[in-house]
Amino acid sequence: MSPFICFATLLSSVVWGVNGINKEEENGRFLTCSITEQHRQDLSNQQLTRIPPDLSPSTQYLDLSHNNITRVSDEDLAALPDLCILELHHNPLEYISPTAFLNNSKLEVLNISYSLLKAIPDLSFPALRVLDVSSNLYGSYALGSSFKNMEFLFSLALGSPYATAINYTDFAPVQNIPLRHLSLGYGEGLQSYESGSFTQIPSLRKVTLIMPFCERVSMFQDILKDLQRTQVESLVLVKFLPSNCNISSDPFEGLKGLRSLTNITFVDTWLYSSVFVKLIRNLLFSSLQTFTFRNITYNEDTANGIQFHGIPGYNHSVSIKAIIFDSVEHYRYKFPTINISVDLCAQLTYLKFSGSGMIISPCDLISSLPSLEVLDVSNNLLKDAGFWWHGCSYTKVFPALKQLNLSNNRFKKLSFISQKTQQMRALETLDLSSNSIELEGQCSWPSHLTNLILSNNNLGNSVFNYLSPHFRSLDLSKTGISVLTKDMLSSLPNLTHLFLSSNGLQVLPADLWAPSVEVLHVDHNAISVISQDSLKGLPGLKELKAGHEPFSCKCDSYCTPGMLLEEYQPGRVACEPWIQAAIAILVTLAVVLLLSLTFYACDGAWYLKMLWVWIRIKRRSSQETERLANASFHYHAFISYSQHDSNWVDKQLAPNMEKAGFSLCIHERDFVPGDWIIDNIINCVESSYKTLFVLSQSFIQSEWCNYELFFAQHRALSIQQDSLVFILLEPIPADSLPRKFMKLRTLLRQQTYLEWPKEERKQKVFWASLKRMLQEGNKHMVMKQAAVGIADLMSDLVID
């Protein structure tokens, strides 16, 4: 069979990040501060215009990104001596005081990217390790003298649309510090590069260039020469080639003889077939080992696609060991044609085609790679017949493959897949997560396959019937498992790692027996108790993950949220039911006694009755609203008095007032027979313009008078206080009123009331004053206002 194999693949529209680099993961290895959750403050996206002055002095991590902060003054961060990481990016930051970080001697990470700084800050950071000043507005990459003192700085990011030149002296201040990673550029092209500029940083090991080189190939060659002199090991090229870029020369000629560079990554760029062939040609003469493309757009600008049959007289294989294609979009959705020698990839051990829209795998090519140990074709559109395509000869079936990642595709038949893995003689790990796996037929797994990942598939409890006794690691997270039994695990005698997160498990059975299991994850289930008996069946267990469970800690439980197993030691009270019952009874009796005393001391019986009345009023209010809107008052006043004072009301009050034309409501004659007394009281208060109280010692002792006073009092507070008229037949000190009428005490102290005089001469003045009080509002003129007020009263009674 010919060593040249033609295949078509790579179709995608997946979008990746601009840099494609996990900076936190990369830089975190070099930080010395250990940050706990309670010392983190996230104030991002809060529309802040300044740094808050009330921050905790123990803050170690502070995120102020995506706000409207324009300046950092001397006092803004002075109270944070332990600050280690400060995120200030995406702010309209224009000014930073030279002494703003004077008290932050522990600051190790500062991110002030995407701001409006017109100069690279020249500040003192004795412990700083990571500084990001990219995407600002300065006009030069020249570093200030303070950078000489940053003896721990290992990562620096610079970038501005106005900085278009790199001069020889720009990086001189960092010549003697251990700077290992430099990110440079804004996405705009450089106008000039002075040869030797990067040699000013002899410790440099990784360079990220965010700029196009379509029209400046010679400048890129000068940079490669300098990177060779500084022994740079990793090069990341972001936006290396834009769309509609025509390159006649060879941009990668500088890779020849570049012995220190082992890793090159292209991010967010166009990749032309003509350029790709030139890249491969130069790889033959370089020491590159890792070759990565992230978020690229492939454009086939040659008639026959990528054609590379080697170089005459060159018999050595490429030193490349890893090729990564992650998120590939094909221009105009045209399948690429690639004709390349398998012999050139003899040393390839890692191959990834992820997010490429692959439907049919280049099976003859990849299955024949002699050293390939890891194959990742995740996040594609592959089906069973697409990966194991019938058009492939499979003369050699992955002779060295140990790990196969088929996750996030469209694979279905587990039995079919198990049979195909029999042909992969070295396969140890298979990832089938996030597919559409179906369980049918019989599975025949090879004995050398020991690790299987089936997470995020709808499988259910029957999945245990399709597994292999040779499995050592099994991931069944989020697969719909609801029960775990002894029999299920008995068929897996070699299992050491079992992952059952995010399922529907409610209990770990007491008869569980899996002596070989060392790691068990059952978090995000519905387990309330993990008993001692369950754990006795796991004698080899070293790690148990059981977080996010509705635990109910009991005496036979070995775990509790946030606590190590050996730390949970329940006391005697927690383990003796009779002690718990005795304590519960005593506490209940004490609470009942306390509530009873409080109920009696606070006149609880009366308030309980009032609560019942309020409920009745609440039911009445919805029915009365429409009627009250057009209501008219039938009485000038409702008379509230004690039966002991009825003689004065019948012989003095009623004759004098009714003779003068006032209509009075008196309960002995105007209450509706057969209605409940409370309803009669409410109706009379509602139908009267004012409520007139005849106060005496007998009034205070009358239960019904207290009810009448209560309703009228709430009506007065919700409508107008002058709806209450008080007549004192005899002196009553305000302090002698019951505690439940606190508001009435206040009214008597603040409101004018009439006293019944014994002298006949003064009685004439009394009647004149009383008549004037009832004549202040005509009953027809105030009907609408009072009706609305009474409707509000109903809500107030329920609220009070």
mmCIF file of N, CA and C in Angstrom, residues 401-513:
data_model
loop_
_atom_site.group_PDB
_atom_site.id
_atom_site.type_symbol
_atom_site.label_atom_id
_atom_site.label_comp_id
_atom_site.label_asym_id
_atom_site.label_seq_id
_atom_site.Cartn_x
_atom_site.Cartn_y
_atom_site.Cartn_z
ATOM 1 N N LEU A 401 -1.758 2.703 20.314
ATOM 2 C CA LEU A 401 -2.743 3.585 20.938
ATOM 3 C C LEU A 401 -3.134 3.099 22.333
ATOM 4 N N LYS A 402 -3.007 4.011 23.330
ATOM 5 C CA LYS A 402 -3.357 3.690 24.706
ATOM 6 C C LYS A 402 -4.617 4.438 25.171
ATOM 7 N N GLN A 403 -4.831 5.650 24.656
ATOM 8 C CA GLN A 403 -5.974 6.454 25.084
ATOM 9 C C GLN A 403 -6.742 6.939 23.861
ATOM 10 N N LEU A 404 -8.051 6.720 23.883
ATOM 11 C CA LEU A 404 -8.925 7.135 22.785
ATOM 12 C C LEU A 404 -10.081 7.951 23.348
ATOM 13 N N ASN A 405 -10.171 9.212 22.901
ATOM 14 C CA ASN A 405 -11.213 10.130 23.378
ATOM 15 C C ASN A 405 -12.227 10.344 22.269
ATOM 16 N N LEU A 406 -13.423 9.789 22.453
ATOM 17 C CA LEU A 406 -14.529 9.927 21.496
ATOM 18 C C LEU A 406 -15.683 10.729 22.092
ATOM 19 N N SER A 407 -15.424 11.519 23.105
ATOM 20 C CA SER A 407 -16.494 12.234 23.815
ATOM 21 C C SER A 407 -17.119 13.317 22.947
ATOM 22 N N ASN A 408 -18.355 13.671 23.300
ATOM 23 C CA ASN A 408 -19.099 14.731 22.619
ATOM 24 C C ASN A 408 -19.190 14.490 21.116
ATOM 25 N N ASN A 409 -19.643 13.293 20.772
ATOM 26 C CA ASN A 409 -19.908 12.942 19.380
ATOM 27 C C ASN A 409 -21.303 12.330 19.292
ATOM 28 N N ARG A 410 -21.495 11.415 18.364
ATOM 29 C CA ARG A 410 -22.815 10.817 18.158
ATOM 30 C C ARG A 410 -22.742 9.290 18.121
ATOM 31 N N PHE A 411 -21.848 8.721 18.905
ATOM 32 C CA PHE A 411 -21.726 7.263 18.952
ATOM 33 C C PHE A 411 -22.926 6.663 19.684
ATOM 34 N N LYS A 412 -23.321 5.445 19.262
ATOM 35 C CA LYS A 412 -24.537 4.831 19.814
ATOM 36 C C LYS A 412 -24.321 3.410 20.342
ATOM 37 N N LYS A 413 -23.885 2.506 19.515
ATOM 38 C CA LYS A 413 -23.897 1.079 19.846
ATOM 39 C C LYS A 413 -22.695 0.705 20.721
ATOM 40 N N LEU A 414 -22.959 0.479 22.000
ATOM 41 C CA LEU A 414 -21.874 0.130 22.904
ATOM 42 C C LEU A 414 -21.314 -1.249 22.571
ATOM 43 N N SER A 415 -22.182 -2.163 22.180
ATOM 44 C CA SER A 415 -21.712 -3.513 21.837
ATOM 45 C C SER A 415 -20.805 -3.477 20.607
ATOM 46 N N PHE A 416 -21.153 -2.672 19.606
ATOM 47 C CA PHE A 416 -20.337 -2.526 18.401
ATOM 48 C C PHE A 416 -18.971 -1.930 18.742
ATOM 49 N N ILE A 417 -18.980 -0.896 19.588
ATOM 50 C CA ILE A 417 -17.727 -0.234 19.969
ATOM 51 C C ILE A 417 -16.824 -1.201 20.733
ATOM 52 N N SER A 418 -17.425 -1.995 21.622
ATOM 53 C CA SER A 418 -16.621 -2.938 22.403
ATOM 54 C C SER A 418 -15.920 -3.945 21.497
ATOM 55 N N GLN A 419 -16.598 -4.377 20.454
ATOM 56 C CA GLN A 419 -15.981 -5.324 19.522
ATOM 57 C C GLN A 419 -14.834 -4.689 18.749
ATOM 58 N N LYS A 420 -14.985 -3.428 18.357
ATOM 59 C CA LYS A 420 -13.938 -2.741 17.608
ATOM 60 C C LYS A 420 -12.702 -2.489 18.460
ATOM 61 N N THR A 421 -12.891 -2.302 19.754
ATOM 62 C CA THR A 421 -11.727 -2.067 20.614
ATOM 63 C C THR A 421 -10.881 -3.337 20.770
ATOM 64 N N GLN A 422 -11.444 -4.477 20.410
ATOM 65 C CA GLN A 422 -10.660 -5.714 20.447
ATOM 66 C C GLN A 422 -9.470 -5.636 19.498
ATOM 67 N N GLN A 423 -9.614 -4.836 18.427
ATOM 68 C CA GLN A 423 -8.562 -4.726 17.421
ATOM 69 C C GLN A 423 -7.431 -3.797 17.866
ATOM 70 N N MET A 424 -7.692 -2.998 18.904
ATOM 71 C CA MET A 424 -6.689 -2.040 19.388
ATOM 72 C C MET A 424 -5.925 -2.701 20.524
ATOM 73 N N ARG A 425 -4.809 -3.302 20.199
ATOM 74 C CA ARG A 425 -4.124 -4.209 21.108
ATOM 75 C C ARG A 425 -3.511 -3.526 22.325
ATOM 76 N N ALA A 426 -3.318 -2.216 22.266
ATOM 77 C CA ALA A 426 -2.668 -1.527 23.391
ATOM 78 C C ALA A 426 -3.617 -0.581 24.130
ATOM 79 N N LEU A 427 -4.871 -0.536 23.726
ATOM 80 C CA LEU A 427 -5.807 0.447 24.289
ATOM 81 C C LEU A 427 -6.067 0.188 25.772
ATOM 82 N N GLU A 428 -5.913 1.246 26.570
ATOM 83 C CA GLU A 428 -6.138 1.162 28.009
ATOM 84 C C GLU A 428 -7.309 2.031 28.471
ATOM 85 N N THR A 429 -7.509 3.179 27.826
ATOM 86 C CA THR A 429 -8.540 4.129 28.260
ATOM 87 C C THR A 429 -9.418 4.520 27.091
ATOM 88 N N LEU A 430 -10.743 4.477 27.313
ATOM 89 C CA LEU A 430 -11.721 4.860 26.295
ATOM 90 C C LEU A 430 -12.714 5.840 26.907
ATOM 91 N N ASP A 431 -12.853 7.015 26.265
ATOM 92 C CA ASP A 431 -13.776 8.058 26.747
ATOM 93 C C ASP A 431 -14.947 8.157 25.772
ATOM 94 N N LEU A 432 -16.130 7.747 26.238
ATOM 95 C CA LEU A 432 -17.365 7.817 25.448
ATOM 96 C C LEU A 432 -18.379 8.761 26.085
ATOM 97 N N SER A 433 -17.933 9.693 26.874
ATOM 98 C CA SER A 433 -18.842 10.598 27.581
ATOM 99 C C SER A 433 -19.558 11.520 26.604
ATOM 100 N N SER A 434 -20.754 11.923 26.999
ATOM 101 C CA SER A 434 -21.560 12.890 26.236
ATOM 102 C C SER A 434 -21.788 12.433 24.801
ATOM 103 N N ASN A 435 -22.285 11.210 24.646
ATOM 104 C CA ASN A 435 -22.693 10.692 23.352
ATOM 105 C C ASN A 435 -24.169 10.303 23.434
ATOM 106 N N SER A 436 -24.584 9.391 22.596
ATOM 107 C CA SER A 436 -25.967 8.896 22.609
ATOM 108 C C SER A 436 -25.947 7.385 22.742
ATOM 109 N N ILE A 437 -25.186 6.904 23.717
ATOM 110 C CA ILE A 437 -24.948 5.468 23.860
ATOM 111 C C ILE A 437 -26.237 4.708 24.169
ATOM 112 N N GLU A 438 -26.417 3.598 23.461
ATOM 113 C CA GLU A 438 -27.555 2.710 23.682
ATOM 114 C C GLU A 438 -27.047 1.342 24.138
ATOM 115 N N LEU A 439 -27.810 0.710 25.017
ATOM 116 C CA LEU A 439 -27.431 -0.593 25.565
ATOM 117 C C LEU A 439 -28.266 -1.692 24.905
ATOM 118 N N GLU A 440 -27.601 -2.490 24.098
ATOM 119 C CA GLU A 440 -28.260 -3.633 23.469
ATOM 120 C C GLU A 440 -27.209 -4.637 23.019
ATOM 121 N N GLY A 441 -27.614 -5.851 22.850
ATOM 122 C CA GLY A 441 -26.678 -6.891 22.468
ATOM 123 C C GLY A 441 -25.733 -7.232 23.612
ATOM 124 N N GLN A 442 -24.591 -7.793 23.270
ATOM 125 C CA GLN A 442 -23.597 -8.176 24.265
ATOM 126 C C GLN A 442 -22.286 -7.456 23.992
ATOM 127 N N CYS A 443 -21.646 -7.032 25.076
ATOM 128 C CA CYS A 443 -20.370 -6.346 24.949
ATOM 129 C C CYS A 443 -19.231 -7.323 25.187
ATOM 130 N N SER A 444 -18.197 -7.206 24.380
ATOM 131 C CA SER A 444 -17.010 -8.054 24.547
ATOM 132 C C SER A 444 -15.787 -7.147 24.585
ATOM 133 N N TRP A 445 -15.457 -6.715 25.791
ATOM 134 C CA TRP A 445 -14.352 -5.784 25.955
ATOM 135 C C TRP A 445 -13.021 -6.533 26.028
ATOM 136 N N PRO A 446 -11.960 -5.933 25.478
ATOM 137 C CA PRO A 446 -10.638 -6.576 25.581
ATOM 138 C C PRO A 446 -10.110 -6.477 27.012
ATOM 139 N N SER A 447 -9.309 -7.389 27.404
ATOM 140 C CA SER A 447 -8.806 -7.425 28.777
ATOM 141 C C SER A 447 -7.837 -6.288 29.070
ATOM 142 N N HIS A 448 -7.196 -5.763 28.029
ATOM 143 C CA HIS A 448 -6.232 -4.684 28.257
ATOM 144 C C HIS A 448 -6.911 -3.327 28.433
ATOM 145 N N LEU A 449 -8.195 -3.212 28.108
ATOM 146 C CA LEU A 449 -8.930 -1.962 28.337
ATOM 147 C C LEU A 449 -9.367 -1.920 29.798
ATOM 148 N N THR A 450 -8.766 -1.034 30.574
ATOM 149 C CA THR A 450 -9.024 -1.003 32.019
ATOM 150 C C THR A 450 -9.744 0.257 32.489
ATOM 151 N N ASN A 451 -9.822 1.286 31.642
ATOM 152 C CA ASN A 451 -10.457 2.539 32.052
ATOM 153 C C ASN A 451 -11.538 2.918 31.046
ATOM 154 N N LEU A 452 -12.777 3.064 31.533
ATOM 155 C CA LEU A 452 -13.899 3.403 30.662
ATOM 156 C C LEU A 452 -14.657 4.585 31.246
ATOM 157 N N ILE A 453 -14.933 5.582 30.392
ATOM 158 C CA ILE A 453 -15.679 6.776 30.791
ATOM 159 C C ILE A 453 -16.977 6.806 29.994
ATOM 160 N N LEU A 454 -18.108 6.699 30.703
ATOM 161 C CA LEU A 454 -19.432 6.711 30.068
ATOM 162 C C LEU A 454 -20.310 7.836 30.612
ATOM 163 N N SER A 455 -19.740 8.807 31.253
ATOM 164 C CA SER A 455 -20.517 9.870 31.886
ATOM 165 C C SER A 455 -21.341 10.652 30.857
ATOM 166 N N ASN A 456 -22.424 11.254 31.349
ATOM 167 C CA ASN A 456 -23.327 12.055 30.515
ATOM 168 C C ASN A 456 -23.926 11.246 29.366
ATOM 169 N N ASN A 457 -24.369 10.056 29.694
ATOM 170 C CA ASN A 457 -25.153 9.234 28.778
ATOM 171 C C ASN A 457 -26.345 8.686 29.564
ATOM 172 N N ASN A 458 -27.474 8.551 28.933
ATOM 173 C CA ASN A 458 -28.675 8.054 29.603
ATOM 174 C C ASN A 458 -28.671 6.528 29.557
ATOM 175 N N LEU A 459 -28.121 5.903 30.607
ATOM 176 C CA LEU A 459 -27.908 4.455 30.597
ATOM 177 C C LEU A 459 -28.774 3.708 31.605
ATOM 178 N N GLY A 460 -28.918 4.218 32.814
ATOM 179 C CA GLY A 460 -29.721 3.544 33.830
ATOM 180 C C GLY A 460 -28.949 2.447 34.546
ATOM 181 N N ASN A 461 -29.673 1.721 35.402
ATOM 182 C CA ASN A 461 -29.046 0.705 36.252
ATOM 183 C C ASN A 461 -28.518 -0.496 35.467
ATOM 184 N N SER A 462 -29.074 -0.727 34.295
ATOM 185 C CA SER A 462 -28.679 -1.919 33.534
ATOM 186 C C SER A 462 -27.294 -1.803 32.937
ATOM 187 N N VAL A 463 -26.655 -0.651 33.043
ATOM 188 C CA VAL A 463 -25.338 -0.485 32.447
ATOM 189 C C VAL A 463 -24.326 -1.463 33.041
ATOM 190 N N PHE A 464 -24.547 -1.912 34.278
ATOM 191 C CA PHE A 464 -23.607 -2.827 34.921
ATOM 192 C C PHE A 464 -23.578 -4.194 34.243
ATOM 193 N N ASN A 465 -24.576 -4.470 33.401
ATOM 194 C CA ASN A 465 -24.597 -5.737 32.681
ATOM 195 C C ASN A 465 -23.739 -5.711 31.428
ATOM 196 N N TYR A 466 -23.184 -4.540 31.091
ATOM 197 C CA TYR A 466 -22.441 -4.384 29.842
ATOM 198 C C TYR A 466 -20.979 -4.015 30.095
ATOM 199 N N LEU A 467 -20.500 -4.296 31.290
ATOM 200 C CA LEU A 467 -19.149 -3.895 31.670
ATOM 201 C C LEU A 467 -18.210 -5.093 31.696
ATOM 202 N N SER A 468 -16.949 -4.780 31.863
ATOM 203 C CA SER A 468 -15.922 -5.825 31.840
ATOM 204 C C SER A 468 -15.346 -6.034 33.237
ATOM 205 N N PRO A 469 -15.075 -7.276 33.622
ATOM 206 C CA PRO A 469 -14.458 -7.530 34.935
ATOM 207 C C PRO A 469 -13.013 -7.024 35.012
ATOM 208 N N HIS A 470 -12.469 -6.614 33.879
ATOM 209 C CA HIS A 470 -11.090 -6.133 33.855
ATOM 210 C C HIS A 470 -10.992 -4.627 34.121
ATOM 211 N N PHE A 471 -12.121 -3.966 34.173
ATOM 212 C CA PHE A 471 -12.088 -2.515 34.391
ATOM 213 C C PHE A 471 -11.510 -2.190 35.769
ATOM 214 N N ARG A 472 -10.598 -1.219 35.767
ATOM 215 C CA ARG A 472 -10.031 -0.721 37.019
ATOM 216 C C ARG A 472 -10.568 0.669 37.363
ATOM 217 N N SER A 473 -10.923 1.441 36.368
ATOM 218 C CA SER A 473 -11.492 2.772 36.575
ATOM 219 C C SER A 473 -12.744 2.895 35.729
ATOM 220 N N LEU A 474 -13.849 3.334 36.368
ATOM 221 C CA LEU A 474 -15.136 3.398 35.692
ATOM 222 C C LEU A 474 -15.850 4.690 36.071
ATOM 223 N N ASP A 475 -16.156 5.497 35.074
ATOM 224 C CA ASP A 475 -16.858 6.768 35.301
ATOM 225 C C ASP A 475 -18.280 6.645 34.759
ATOM 226 N N LEU A 476 -19.237 6.573 35.691
ATOM 227 C CA LEU A 476 -20.659 6.495 35.344
ATOM 228 C C LEU A 476 -21.401 7.709 35.893
ATOM 229 N N SER A 477 -20.742 8.841 35.974
ATOM 230 C CA SER A 477 -21.375 10.063 36.463
ATOM 231 C C SER A 477 -22.460 10.516 35.491
ATOM 232 N N LYS A 478 -23.559 10.953 36.056
ATOM 233 C CA LYS A 478 -24.681 11.500 35.283
ATOM 234 C C LYS A 478 -25.139 10.526 34.202
ATOM 235 N N THR A 479 -25.433 9.299 34.623
ATOM 236 C CA THR A 479 -25.914 8.279 33.689
ATOM 237 C C THR A 479 -27.285 7.734 34.071
ATOM 238 N N GLY A 480 -27.939 8.327 35.065
ATOM 239 C CA GLY A 480 -29.291 7.907 35.438
ATOM 240 C C GLY A 480 -29.336 6.707 36.346
ATOM 241 N N ILE A 481 -28.264 6.411 37.043
ATOM 242 C CA ILE A 481 -28.240 5.275 37.975
ATOM 243 C C ILE A 481 -28.963 5.671 39.258
ATOM 244 N N SER A 482 -29.893 4.839 39.708
ATOM 245 C CA SER A 482 -30.679 5.137 40.914
ATOM 246 C C SER A 482 -30.415 4.161 42.050
ATOM 247 N N VAL A 483 -29.801 3.012 41.731
ATOM 248 C CA VAL A 483 -29.569 1.977 42.742
ATOM 249 C C VAL A 483 -28.166 1.410 42.563
ATOM 250 N N LEU A 484 -27.517 1.165 43.692
ATOM 251 C CA LEU A 484 -26.211 0.501 43.680
ATOM 252 C C LEU A 484 -26.295 -0.697 44.617
ATOM 253 N N THR A 485 -26.089 -1.894 44.079
ATOM 254 C CA THR A 485 -26.220 -3.111 44.882
ATOM 255 C C THR A 485 -24.898 -3.866 44.943
ATOM 256 N N LYS A 486 -24.870 -4.810 45.845
ATOM 257 C CA LYS A 486 -23.687 -5.661 46.003
ATOM 258 C C LYS A 486 -23.419 -6.450 44.732
ATOM 259 N N ASP A 487 -24.471 -6.955 44.082
ATOM 260 C CA ASP A 487 -24.303 -7.763 42.878
ATOM 261 C C ASP A 487 -23.704 -6.941 41.729
ATOM 262 N N MET A 488 -24.063 -5.651 41.662
ATOM 263 C CA MET A 488 -23.532 -4.816 40.588
ATOM 264 C C MET A 488 -22.013 -4.713 40.667
ATOM 265 N N LEU A 489 -21.494 -4.583 41.886
ATOM 266 C CA LEU A 489 -20.055 -4.423 42.052
ATOM 267 C C LEU A 489 -19.315 -5.751 42.100
ATOM 268 N N SER A 490 -20.034 -6.806 42.378
ATOM 269 C CA SER A 490 -19.367 -8.121 42.450
ATOM 270 C C SER A 490 -18.824 -8.554 41.098
ATOM 271 N N SER A 491 -19.396 -8.023 40.015
ATOM 272 C CA SER A 491 -18.913 -8.372 38.677
ATOM 273 C C SER A 491 -17.716 -7.531 38.259
ATOM 274 N N LEU A 492 -17.242 -6.654 39.171
ATOM 275 C CA LEU A 492 -16.097 -5.782 38.864
ATOM 276 C C LEU A 492 -15.020 -5.985 39.930
ATOM 277 N N PRO A 493 -14.402 -7.120 39.985
ATOM 278 C CA PRO A 493 -13.477 -7.436 41.083
ATOM 279 C C PRO A 493 -12.193 -6.610 41.074
ATOM 280 N N ASN A 494 -11.812 -6.045 39.934
ATOM 281 C CA ASN A 494 -10.560 -5.303 39.844
ATOM 282 C C ASN A 494 -10.750 -3.789 39.932
ATOM 283 N N LEU A 495 -11.971 -3.373 40.180
ATOM 284 C CA LEU A 495 -12.277 -1.938 40.157
ATOM 285 C C LEU A 495 -11.611 -1.217 41.322
ATOM 286 N N THR A 496 -10.845 -0.162 41.021
ATOM 287 C CA THR A 496 -10.199 0.655 42.055
ATOM 288 C C THR A 496 -10.752 2.079 42.106
ATOM 289 N N HIS A 497 -11.283 2.569 40.978
ATOM 290 C CA HIS A 497 -11.815 3.935 40.915
ATOM 291 C C HIS A 497 -13.232 3.873 40.336
ATOM 292 N N LEU A 498 -14.199 4.341 41.127
ATOM 293 C CA LEU A 498 -15.594 4.335 40.705
ATOM 294 C C LEU A 498 -16.181 5.733 40.884
ATOM 295 N N PHE A 499 -16.694 6.315 39.804
ATOM 296 C CA PHE A 499 -17.245 7.664 39.817
ATOM 297 C C PHE A 499 -18.738 7.592 39.496
ATOM 298 N N LEU A 500 -19.566 7.948 40.501
ATOM 299 C CA LEU A 500 -21.028 7.875 40.371
ATOM 300 C C LEU A 500 -21.671 9.224 40.692
ATOM 301 N N SER A 501 -20.990 10.303 40.428
ATOM 302 C CA SER A 501 -21.503 11.640 40.737
ATOM 303 C C SER A 501 -22.733 11.965 39.894
ATOM 304 N N SER A 502 -23.581 12.842 40.452
ATOM 305 C CA SER A 502 -24.739 13.386 39.718
ATOM 306 C C SER A 502 -25.661 12.294 39.185
ATOM 307 N N ASN A 503 -26.019 11.361 40.054
ATOM 308 C CA ASN A 503 -27.006 10.343 39.721
ATOM 309 C C ASN A 503 -28.189 10.460 40.681
ATOM 310 N N GLY A 504 -28.961 9.396 40.815
ATOM 311 C CA GLY A 504 -30.123 9.427 41.705
ATOM 312 C C GLY A 504 -30.005 8.489 42.882
ATOM 313 N N LEU A 505 -28.806 8.191 43.313
ATOM 314 C CA LEU A 505 -28.600 7.277 44.438
ATOM 315 C C LEU A 505 -29.138 7.879 45.722
ATOM 316 N N GLN A 506 -29.859 7.070 46.497
ATOM 317 C CA GLN A 506 -30.407 7.521 47.771
ATOM 318 C C GLN A 506 -29.730 6.868 48.964
ATOM 319 N N VAL A 507 -29.051 5.760 48.729
ATOM 320 C CA VAL A 507 -28.427 5.049 49.849
ATOM 321 C C VAL A 507 -27.292 4.187 49.313
ATOM 322 N N LEU A 508 -26.271 4.018 50.158
ATOM 323 C CA LEU A 508 -25.246 3.007 49.899
ATOM 324 C C LEU A 508 -25.606 1.790 50.733
ATOM 325 N N PRO A 509 -25.852 0.648 50.113
ATOM 326 C CA PRO A 509 -26.350 -0.516 50.851
ATOM 327 C C PRO A 509 -25.366 -0.991 51.919
ATOM 328 N N ALA A 510 -25.936 -1.560 52.980
ATOM 329 C CA ALA A 510 -25.113 -2.040 54.101
ATOM 330 C C ALA A 510 -24.285 -3.253 53.721
ATOM 331 N N ASP A 511 -24.762 -4.015 52.735
ATOM 332 C CA ASP A 511 -24.028 -5.230 52.362
ATOM 333 C C ASP A 511 -23.071 -4.993 51.200
ATOM 334 N N LEU A 512 -22.742 -3.730 50.935
ATOM 335 C CA LEU A 512 -21.837 -3.400 49.847
ATOM 336 C C LEU A 512 -20.478 -4.081 50.069
ATOM 337 N N TRP A 513 -19.934 -4.666 49.014
ATOM 338 C CA TRP A 513 -18.646 -5.341 49.147
ATOM 339 C C TRP A 513 -17.830 -5.105 47.877
#
